Amino acid sequence: QNMEDSTPLDEHIQSSIWSSVIPIELKLAPDDTATPIPPEPYYLLVPRIGYLSVATSSAESYFSEYVASRFDGMWFKYQNIPLKWNLPIGVLYDLYGKGQLPWSIEVNFQNFPANTLQRWENEDELKAHYMNNLKEANHLKDKNNTAINGLTKDEQTNLWEAIKSQKYAQFWDIYPKLCKSIETIKFVPVRIITENGHIMMSPITSRYENGDVVILKDVLCKKFPEFESDDCNLSAIVHGISPPLDTPIYWLATHCIHPD
């Protein structure tokens, strides 16, 4: 199936992923509270496709009057697990939130865990990280960077702004320039993130030499042989959903992608 062959249901799924939000509750860490009365929690609806540090920027000014020091900037923790600013919110929620609504996250301004978490500098750093991921993924598709290097600076900026603003039409007006058909794609970029935060990315073909399509189970069994067993208790989650294991990997990569 090619992008132009998408059915109305395919496009509805694609659009629904982009509009999905997660309610979060931000609570200031007790060690950071410098006032006799701690602040009330700060509530937000954040996009699954977005990033915590950008989506919660309004919370920093809210909590700033209750803290003694902002030396380390604002960083986040859930049940003592530091949350990576360079993973999409939906991925973090699927790894750790596990259905809790609203998702209660601790906000910190001190004691940054430099041994386990990369320091957040500014939005430009996050945008650069996003573009590097996108280039890596597109290199797998083409085995070169011709398509992404063909985007103008304005188009690259508009991709990022579309993610920040959750603008589906703006993103998909540009992104098809980076898409390949199932016949022409060299490899399907698949990033697997395990519960311990380990990230794996390896070349995955869309079809076997005999013409059969590669399905989700094939991909998972290569990394986790347990998926071969009928009583396997592992599951793969994509945007909060466990797709059937017989879903073609190319379909997932076309309609259930993360923006990077």
C-alpha positions as a LaTeX table, in Angstrom:
\begin{tabular}{lrrr}
\hline
Residue & $x$ (\AA) & $y$ (\AA) & $z$ (\AA) \\
\hline
Gln1 & 0.00 & 0.00 & 0.00 \\
Asn2 & 1.21 & 3.50 & $-0.83$ \\
Met3 & 0.34 & 6.81 & 0.83 \\
Glu4 & $-1.94$ & 7.67 & $-2.08$ \\
Asp5 & $-3.80$ & 4.37 & $-1.60$ \\
Ser6 & $-4.81$ & 5.20 & 1.98 \\
Thr7 & $-8.43$ & 4.47 & 2.84 \\
Pro8 & $-10.64$ & 6.90 & 4.78 \\
Leu9 & $-10.20$ & 4.63 & 7.82 \\
Asp10 & $-6.40$ & 4.80 & 7.47 \\
Glu11 & $-6.55$ & 8.58 & 7.35 \\
His12 & $-8.93$ & 8.69 & 10.33 \\
Ile13 & $-6.49$ & 6.60 & 12.39 \\
Gln14 & $-3.63$ & 8.86 & 11.34 \\
Ser15 & $-5.57$ & 12.00 & 12.26 \\
Ser16 & $-6.78$ & 10.54 & 15.59 \\
Ile17 & $-3.19$ & 9.82 & 16.62 \\
Trp18 & $-2.28$ & 13.45 & 16.03 \\
Ser19 & $-5.22$ & 14.79 & 18.01 \\
Ser20 & $-4.67$ & 12.47 & 21.00 \\
Val21 & $-3.91$ & 14.16 & 24.33 \\
Ile22 & $-3.02$ & 13.00 & 27.83 \\
Pro23 & $-4.21$ & 14.83 & 30.97 \\
Ile24 & $-1.29$ & 15.36 & 33.34 \\
Glu25 & $-1.01$ & 16.60 & 36.91 \\
Leu26 & 2.23 & 18.37 & 37.75 \\
Lys27 & 3.21 & 18.44 & 41.43 \\
Leu28 & 6.21 & 20.32 & 42.81 \\
Ala29 & 8.72 & 18.05 & 44.53 \\
Pro30 & 8.65 & 18.46 & 48.35 \\
Asp31 & 12.42 & 19.09 & 48.40 \\
Asp32 & 11.94 & 22.01 & 46.04 \\
Thr33 & 9.10 & 23.68 & 47.93 \\
Ala34 & 10.40 & 26.80 & 49.70 \\
Thr35 & 7.06 & 28.20 & 50.92 \\
Pro36 & 5.06 & 27.22 & 54.02 \\
Ile37 & 2.17 & 26.11 & 51.85 \\
Pro38 & 3.00 & 24.08 & 48.74 \\
Pro39 & 1.43 & 25.10 & 45.43 \\
Glu40 & $-1.65$ & 23.43 & 44.07 \\
Pro41 & $-0.97$ & 20.94 & 41.29 \\
Tyr42 & $-0.84$ & 22.30 & 37.75 \\
Tyr43 & $-3.05$ & 20.52 & 35.22 \\
Leu44 & $-2.53$ & 20.34 & 31.47 \\
Leu45 & $-3.73$ & 18.45 & 28.42 \\
Val46 & $-0.58$ & 17.57 & 26.51 \\
Pro47 & $-0.30$ & 16.04 & 23.03 \\
Arg48 & 0.92 & 12.46 & 22.74 \\
Ile49 & 3.18 & 13.47 & 19.87 \\
Gly50 & 4.69 & 16.39 & 21.82 \\
Tyr51 & 7.57 & 16.70 & 24.27 \\
Leu52 & 7.28 & 17.43 & 27.99 \\
Ser53 & 9.73 & 20.32 & 28.14 \\
Val54 & 7.88 & 22.23 & 25.42 \\
Ala55 & 4.31 & 21.26 & 26.28 \\
Thr56 & 4.74 & 22.24 & 29.95 \\
Ser57 & 6.61 & 25.52 & 29.49 \\
Ser58 & 3.74 & 27.47 & 31.10 \\
Ala59 & 4.17 & 25.45 & 34.31 \\
Glu60 & 7.70 & 26.72 & 34.92 \\
Ser61 & 6.56 & 30.27 & 35.63 \\
Tyr62 & 3.71 & 28.95 & 37.80 \\
Phe63 & 6.03 & 26.98 & 40.08 \\
Ser64 & 8.91 & 29.48 & 40.08 \\
Glu65 & 7.52 & 31.57 & 42.95 \\
Tyr66 & 7.41 & 28.50 & 45.21 \\
Val67 & 11.02 & 27.36 & 44.78 \\
Ala68 & 14.24 & 28.65 & 46.28 \\
Ser69 & 16.47 & 27.71 & 43.37 \\
Arg70 & 16.00 & 27.10 & 39.64 \\
Phe71 & 19.64 & 26.24 & 39.08 \\
Asp72 & 18.93 & 22.95 & 37.34 \\
Gly73 & 15.98 & 24.15 & 35.26 \\
Met74 & 12.73 & 22.22 & 35.27 \\
Trp75 & 12.92 & 18.45 & 34.97 \\
Phe76 & 10.42 & 15.67 & 35.59 \\
Lys77 & 10.17 & 12.45 & 37.52 \\
Tyr78 & 7.57 & 9.70 & 37.86 \\
Gln79 & 7.86 & 7.25 & 40.77 \\
Asn80 & 11.56 & 8.12 & 41.09 \\
Ile81 & 12.15 & 7.55 & 37.36 \\
Pro82 & 13.61 & 10.64 & 35.64 \\
Leu83 & 11.65 & 11.29 & 32.43 \\
Lys84 & 13.65 & 11.87 & 29.26 \\
Trp85 & 12.87 & 15.17 & 27.58 \\
Asn86 & 13.83 & 13.79 & 24.14 \\
Leu87 & 11.13 & 11.07 & 24.03 \\
Pro88 & 7.56 & 11.94 & 22.97 \\
Ile89 & 5.07 & 12.30 & 25.82 \\
Gly90 & 2.99 & 9.40 & 24.53 \\
Val91 & 5.99 & 7.09 & 24.61 \\
Leu92 & 6.82 & 8.11 & 28.19 \\
Tyr93 & 3.21 & 7.58 & 29.23 \\
Asp94 & 3.01 & 4.13 & 27.63 \\
Leu95 & 6.29 & 3.14 & 29.31 \\
Tyr96 & 5.50 & 4.41 & 32.80 \\
Gly97 & 2.00 & 5.92 & 33.13 \\
Lys98 & 0.23 & 2.66 & 32.30 \\
Gly99 & $-3.28$ & 4.07 & 32.22 \\
Gln100 & $-3.11$ & 6.48 & 35.17 \\
Leu101 & $-5.30$ & 9.52 & 34.48 \\
Pro102 & $-4.46$ & 12.19 & 35.07 \\
Trp103 & $-0.83$ & 11.15 & 34.92 \\
Ser104 & 0.77 & 12.56 & 38.06 \\
Ile105 & 4.32 & 13.81 & 37.40 \\
Glu106 & 6.73 & 15.35 & 39.88 \\
Val107 & 8.35 & 18.65 & 38.89 \\
Asn108 & 11.91 & 19.28 & 40.06 \\
Phe109 & 14.28 & 22.25 & 39.94 \\
Gln110 & 17.22 & 20.83 & 41.92 \\
Asn111 & 19.32 & 17.66 & 42.24 \\
Phe112 & 19.43 & 16.99 & 38.53 \\
Pro113 & 20.31 & 13.29 & 37.87 \\
Ala114 & 23.16 & 13.97 & 35.45 \\
Asn115 & 24.24 & 10.31 & 35.58 \\
Thr116 & 20.93 & 9.08 & 34.11 \\
Leu117 & 19.43 & 12.04 & 32.25 \\
Gln118 & 20.75 & 14.28 & 29.51 \\
Arg119 & 20.46 & 17.93 & 30.51 \\
Trp120 & 17.77 & 20.00 & 28.79 \\
Glu121 & 19.13 & 23.27 & 27.45 \\
Asn122 & 16.49 & 24.90 & 25.25 \\
Glu123 & 13.95 & 24.29 & 22.53 \\
Asp124 & 16.56 & 24.65 & 19.78 \\
Glu125 & 18.35 & 21.61 & 21.18 \\
Leu126 & 15.12 & 19.60 & 21.09 \\
Lys127 & 14.41 & 20.71 & 17.52 \\
Ala128 & 17.94 & 19.64 & 16.51 \\
His129 & 17.40 & 16.27 & 18.21 \\
Tyr130 & 14.13 & 15.85 & 16.31 \\
Met131 & 15.73 & 16.66 & 12.96 \\
Asn132 & 18.62 & 14.26 & 13.64 \\
Asn133 & 16.13 & 11.46 & 14.37 \\
Leu134 & 14.23 & 12.31 & 11.20 \\
Lys135 & 17.43 & 12.20 & 9.13 \\
Glu136 & 18.40 & 8.86 & 10.66 \\
Ala137 & 14.99 & 7.40 & 9.83 \\
Asn138 & 15.01 & 8.74 & 6.29 \\
His139 & 18.51 & 7.44 & 5.65 \\
Leu140 & 17.14 & 3.96 & 6.31 \\
Lys141 & 14.28 & 4.52 & 3.86 \\
Asp142 & 16.52 & 5.65 & 1.00 \\
Lys143 & 20.06 & 4.72 & 2.10 \\
Asn144 & 20.75 & 8.40 & 1.45 \\
Asn145 & 19.47 & 11.75 & 2.69 \\
Thr146 & 18.32 & 13.14 & $-0.66$ \\
Ala147 & 14.66 & 13.52 & 0.34 \\
Ile148 & 15.18 & 15.28 & 3.65 \\
Asn149 & 18.01 & 17.42 & 2.31 \\
Gly150 & 15.54 & 18.53 & $-0.36$ \\
Leu151 & 13.30 & 20.16 & 2.25 \\
Thr152 & 13.70 & 23.92 & 2.50 \\
Lys153 & 14.60 & 25.51 & 5.83 \\
Asp154 & 11.04 & 26.81 & 6.06 \\
Glu155 & 9.64 & 23.31 & 5.51 \\
Gln156 & 11.90 & 21.88 & 8.22 \\
Thr157 & 10.82 & 24.64 & 10.60 \\
Asn158 & 7.16 & 24.10 & 9.72 \\
Leu159 & 7.46 & 20.38 & 10.50 \\
Trp160 & 8.69 & 21.24 & 13.98 \\
Glu161 & 6.10 & 23.97 & 14.52 \\
Ala162 & 3.36 & 21.53 & 13.44 \\
Ile163 & 4.44 & 19.11 & 16.17 \\
Lys164 & 4.52 & 21.86 & 18.80 \\
Ser165 & 1.09 & 23.14 & 17.79 \\
Gln166 & $-0.39$ & 19.70 & 17.02 \\
Lys167 & $-1.28$ & 20.86 & 13.49 \\
Tyr168 & $-2.04$ & 17.73 & 11.53 \\
Ala169 & $-2.65$ & 19.34 & 8.14 \\
Gln170 & 0.53 & 21.43 & 8.31 \\
Phe171 & 2.67 & 18.38 & 9.07 \\
Trp172 & 1.10 & 16.13 & 6.45 \\
Asp173 & 1.35 & 18.85 & 3.83 \\
Ile174 & 5.16 & 18.41 & 4.04 \\
Tyr175 & 5.85 & 14.92 & 5.36 \\
Pro176 & 4.70 & 12.97 & 2.24 \\
Lys177 & 7.83 & 14.33 & 0.53 \\
Leu178 & 9.76 & 11.97 & 2.81 \\
Cys179 & 7.53 & 8.94 & 2.25 \\
Lys180 & 8.40 & 5.93 & 0.09 \\
Ser181 & 6.10 & 3.30 & $-1.39$ \\
Ile182 & 6.31 & $-0.30$ & $-0.19$ \\
Glu183 & 8.03 & $-1.13$ & $-3.49$ \\
Thr184 & 10.70 & 1.58 & $-3.32$ \\
Ile185 & 11.47 & 1.81 & 0.40 \\
Lys186 & 14.84 & 0.26 & 1.25 \\
Phe187 & 14.17 & $-0.27$ & 4.95 \\
Val188 & 11.31 & 0.62 & 7.29 \\
Pro189 & 12.62 & 2.71 & 10.20 \\
Val190 & 11.45 & 1.05 & 13.42 \\
Arg191 & 12.49 & 2.27 & 16.86 \\
Ile192 & 11.80 & $-0.11$ & 19.76 \\
Ile193 & 11.93 & 1.37 & 23.26 \\
Thr194 & 11.85 & $-1.08$ & 26.15 \\
Glu195 & 10.46 & $-0.49$ & 29.61 \\
Asn196 & 13.95 & 0.22 & 30.97 \\
Gly197 & 14.37 & 2.97 & 28.39 \\
His198 & 16.73 & 1.07 & 26.10 \\
Ile199 & 16.32 & 2.14 & 22.48 \\
Met200 & 16.90 & $-0.20$ & 19.56 \\
Met201 & 16.75 & 0.70 & 15.90 \\
Ser202 & 17.67 & $-1.67$ & 13.10 \\
Pro203 & 16.91 & $-2.02$ & 9.37 \\
Ile204 & 13.60 & $-3.77$ & 8.72 \\
Thr205 & 12.48 & $-4.71$ & 5.20 \\
Ser206 & 8.85 & $-4.23$ & 4.20 \\
Arg207 & 8.72 & $-7.51$ & 2.23 \\
Tyr208 & 10.56 & $-10.80$ & 2.16 \\
Glu209 & 12.24 & $-12.01$ & $-1.02$ \\
Asn210 & 9.23 & $-14.25$ & $-1.73$ \\
Gly211 & 6.95 & $-11.19$ & $-1.70$ \\
Asp212 & 5.30 & $-11.80$ & 1.69 \\
Val213 & 4.89 & $-8.65$ & 3.79 \\
Val214 & 6.81 & $-8.33$ & 7.05 \\
Ile215 & 4.42 & $-8.17$ & 10.01 \\
Leu216 & 4.81 & $-6.76$ & 13.51 \\
Lys217 & 5.38 & $-10.21$ & 15.03 \\
Asp218 & 8.32 & $-10.84$ & 12.68 \\
Val219 & 10.01 & $-7.65$ & 13.85 \\
Leu220 & 9.42 & $-8.34$ & 17.54 \\
Cys221 & 10.56 & $-11.97$ & 17.36 \\
Lys222 & 13.93 & $-10.87$ & 16.03 \\
Lys223 & 14.53 & $-8.85$ & 19.18 \\
Phe224 & 12.42 & $-10.83$ & 21.63 \\
Pro225 & 12.15 & $-14.56$ & 20.82 \\
Glu226 & 9.47 & $-14.85$ & 23.54 \\
Phe227 & 6.93 & $-13.51$ & 21.02 \\
Glu228 & 7.14 & $-16.88$ & 19.23 \\
Ser229 & 5.40 & $-18.53$ & 22.18 \\
Asp230 & 1.60 & $-18.71$ & 22.32 \\
Asp231 & 1.67 & $-17.89$ & 26.04 \\
Cys232 & 3.97 & $-14.88$ & 25.67 \\
Asn233 & 3.03 & $-12.14$ & 28.14 \\
Leu234 & 4.88 & $-9.38$ & 26.32 \\
Ser235 & 3.04 & $-6.77$ & 24.29 \\
Ala236 & 3.96 & $-3.99$ & 21.89 \\
Ile237 & 2.29 & $-0.61$ & 22.37 \\
Val238 & 2.00 & 1.96 & 19.60 \\
His239 & 0.34 & 5.25 & 20.57 \\
Gly240 & $-1.35$ & 3.59 & 23.54 \\
Ile241 & $-2.70$ & 0.67 & 21.51 \\
Ser242 & $-1.49$ & $-2.92$ & 21.18 \\
Pro243 & $-1.83$ & $-3.60$ & 17.43 \\
Pro244 & $-2.54$ & $-7.16$ & 16.24 \\
Leu245 & 0.76 & $-8.96$ & 15.77 \\
Asp246 & $-0.14$ & $-9.73$ & 12.16 \\
Thr247 & $-0.27$ & $-6.02$ & 11.26 \\
Pro248 & 2.05 & $-5.27$ & 8.30 \\
Ile249 & 5.00 & $-3.26$ & 9.55 \\
Tyr250 & 4.84 & $-0.96$ & 6.51 \\
Trp251 & 1.21 & $-0.05$ & 7.34 \\
Leu252 & 2.21 & 0.84 & 10.90 \\
Ala253 & 5.16 & 2.88 & 9.66 \\
Thr254 & 2.88 & 4.76 & 7.25 \\
His255 & $-0.19$ & 5.46 & 9.38 \\
Cys256 & 0.97 & 5.14 & 13.01 \\
Ile257 & 4.32 & 6.90 & 12.83 \\
His258 & 5.73 & 9.19 & 15.43 \\
Pro259 & 6.69 & 12.50 & 13.81 \\
Asp260 & 10.41 & 11.67 & 13.93 \\
\hline
\end{tabular}
